[in-house]
């Protein structure tokens, strides 16, 4: 499996000589060989403490160390069952008795100092293959379980969940109390990163995910890969709870600073972070995610790129006087007018509001806070209509409509025209909301899958351009319209094969196929067998009992 290939095996280096540990780290490209040096210890006792709190797949240990030798460490680990890791021993001399003891305590190999690169590579490659072969179903199961957890977490993050999603996540993560969404991404303006190919960028995104999991150790389930699907964004998400900081005797600020520093050092790229505000529980994580996402895109206009962490907060900015509070209330009224599409109210009030704000000589900081508030609220309106909205495109739309290069708002007329344009934008979103339209089209296909449906006919019925509708299909289902239709028809065909005695050609016609050969080929490409063999295989008693 592709995910299995990308899973790095964790190595613990145990040696009382720091320069040997450092030399081992620099001797080879560990990641290229499928490993990552995830921990170091200077003696056996320290290694036992580390192994008690974290799982490793390989331990490379010196045999002769103070306090506890490598042999004693392996014997203790085996007797107490604190790890299932493979052991490789290092020694500055060859002694048969040491080698014999190493073999008896389950050592996988024995390497002499000074360590030769090719010899170490040979040992590592053999052990890597042994570990993956032995892991087999266990590794596959772990990967599948994490993928299933991530799907359920995504449902909560995007606010599209049911009780099954919620209960599974609660059971798996054991979360109590408030939580917060943390968005981490490789900064696109980092010159080293920007010069990479798309494939290499995605590889670095995967490394970011792996490193975050290593840093969180047994809390790696709280890390999610590639949450932001729109635009050029190479991100991961972390579901954060304050117990994470407590476990490291840190404050929230210290914890976030720690993980950012660690990730930057390991990645060699700038890592940007945005946080949402705290919410009462995992069932409300979508609100925190939304705030983190909005904060990310608002950086274009606040010029916050140099700040390490950008935060959203539910706390209202305290007004400096009643006049400034008055503008906040007027902004709320204008936002409401934009939401309901009251063009008369917008024309009557938007320009005059802008003029009064500027005439009152408000300081630039307070103007910025009011504009920030205005923008967040408008983005929130769009997000509530369509949670899958490409927020980057929405922000670029706002920029093009309302901002001029080097200046915030241009003038009173620009402010007014933007308010009108954004009201139209919200109306268009409501009319073409992918969620609403696709629910209706999906029901239409389920009911009439045998008919000669097309993007053109569906577009005409639902007043959508056929090209745009095709794009929505790819966005919602990850495939084109034709593949989606084939999937529905073949699923219905499989049901008929199992539930009826109809002949194969009759079933093909019932689900909308006029060409029998084409039907059989498509069915076999999905289910791996012909329709006749599928029916026979799934009706044999011996198969049903397995």
Steps between C-alpha positions, in 0.01 A plus 500: 500500500613856428442612857705211631793603284486849642480392868841562655635244747604665826855447624637545854877556523656388830868581559688676779712688244310801355734529200421140401127572510554815295725315255239227450239764423720656233642179352203417274174646371269333750174615342606367161540160666157518663612601850502806723719547809221579746692478829840477668616365837844493660449177697267207549305654789422811299396282205256305719337823612462611136365162388241504777337806346544450126509222244809439285566246226882488522749551783867548409699463821860485610571178688727644768353798686506619863215405736331261256655330197328450168460129574335576835274753330383243243449232768300739717290617204425141405416390857277802571356514147543876480580496128483278194780690330785328320845535658829567321812507722816702444839412643857621461638146505389153398440260784326168445343506846342839434373381164358185660325701771362737239355212300345341810319821595349538153744734331429550130862582410842597633709781346864571577645846560616698315171466318519458124224672303432211262489247782251713695285553189492126438384433856237775493353386169472141616337601829265741323377222273467261796298754701264573213457133420432412863271799550284392206135516593574695819646792305222485243242503780666795673509700176135420427395595853682836476346566159153422638562727801613781269184466289287534813708793623465671162122467528513686833751759377282583200182497709344211308476228759248269657491307827707217351785739412481675836485186713791337318724803543407539867572135566832502314641831625358503855470878492356692792454872542581777256687443174651722234593452134860578401584545133865441406636539149830531319531868416460543124725806489798304631735521201638148548153351510355711219764364260396137548285302258142419600597140575785611726276748678252225579786285628599780736138533612503128584824551697336781695217262590740223601716730712196644678389145580845416635503810720156422641601135554194312630279795404576469128130425436436869569690593181308511167655513153401744225190658652496805270415366155489827308782688332869455564506404864727234649348462842419280794256555785530429871208455737642669808394463862670663798606165648761482221677804646456377857673172418811700408461747787438782253248772442296499178730765354812307594362178353415661167838669490669169577331300223558778247870519582540123487324472165698788349830346609410158363346623175747775416208715379297775657182362657202733542231444762145630544273410789129518549350587835418241764165321472321297764557159342595306187143528370562874450846473344360628167465848653863501610612368159300768322666773705847357438427484125372855492800619697729333247345677205469832677880512525501624140356829622641539850855429378558268795739270317785577740298397804563136604142423601175664390204461731128547484318597814137507598569796732366823357743786465426749774376829362702806601190717521131497425554643151719205401247255647238679292691419180513133598122497531466679167730244339273224636201670339681532168609134514138400559392707199765328287385159622133552414577679173340832596659714228303811597629481857856442376490800265354719772740403777830351373652817357393719789638250753837503327502879490416536869766249602763695312375844607523411868880469467515153647854376541630252239507211750133536581407537133686177435315323781163608364592394147627167634172448684307588184701254288472213748125542519461507121716191457294329768182564302649333193629206704159437658347473154766266362746335738700371203550850366848573370580766758816605319295582193250687718777706653652575160155606384479739795848630427424569135163656580588709804872559524759693303874420496675660798181650649210363703162633386520731203206732560137529593373383162725193506371410844140526377559306176677224690206461740259469206728258315547279806123486551468371142782254570313355800183468295687314228650268760153417630375429150793281399601354835669172409359339811137580418522446125693176526259357756217549251701370203619200700138412581410547133772257390403243766142508373573511124842335460376280214401805294728680255607769746772747404667810636316700237155370596562534872650846454193616308267360765684663791599819316874435509764520231598143406874578525452648848289200601778268386743691724264464795489123442876474515509718811227308686574143394861501383403370156330612180128470426542197274697307762245595765211374284684174432558459873128539580391268219751230587406518869135450403602215269689327783192526722279347229748217443477405867130566560333375178519212257497732197740412222814707467390666174165591661678664794729690264197647323323581827790709626545688172755305292414417141839351412547167682876479443551851632292417810703187576832683454397787728363260762819295499714814533317591822433160661790300359279228353230466234135550607433125470802412712405771752156344544640148528776599743264681732240225499733211587443384861874453560569858398221636715640330809850647459 
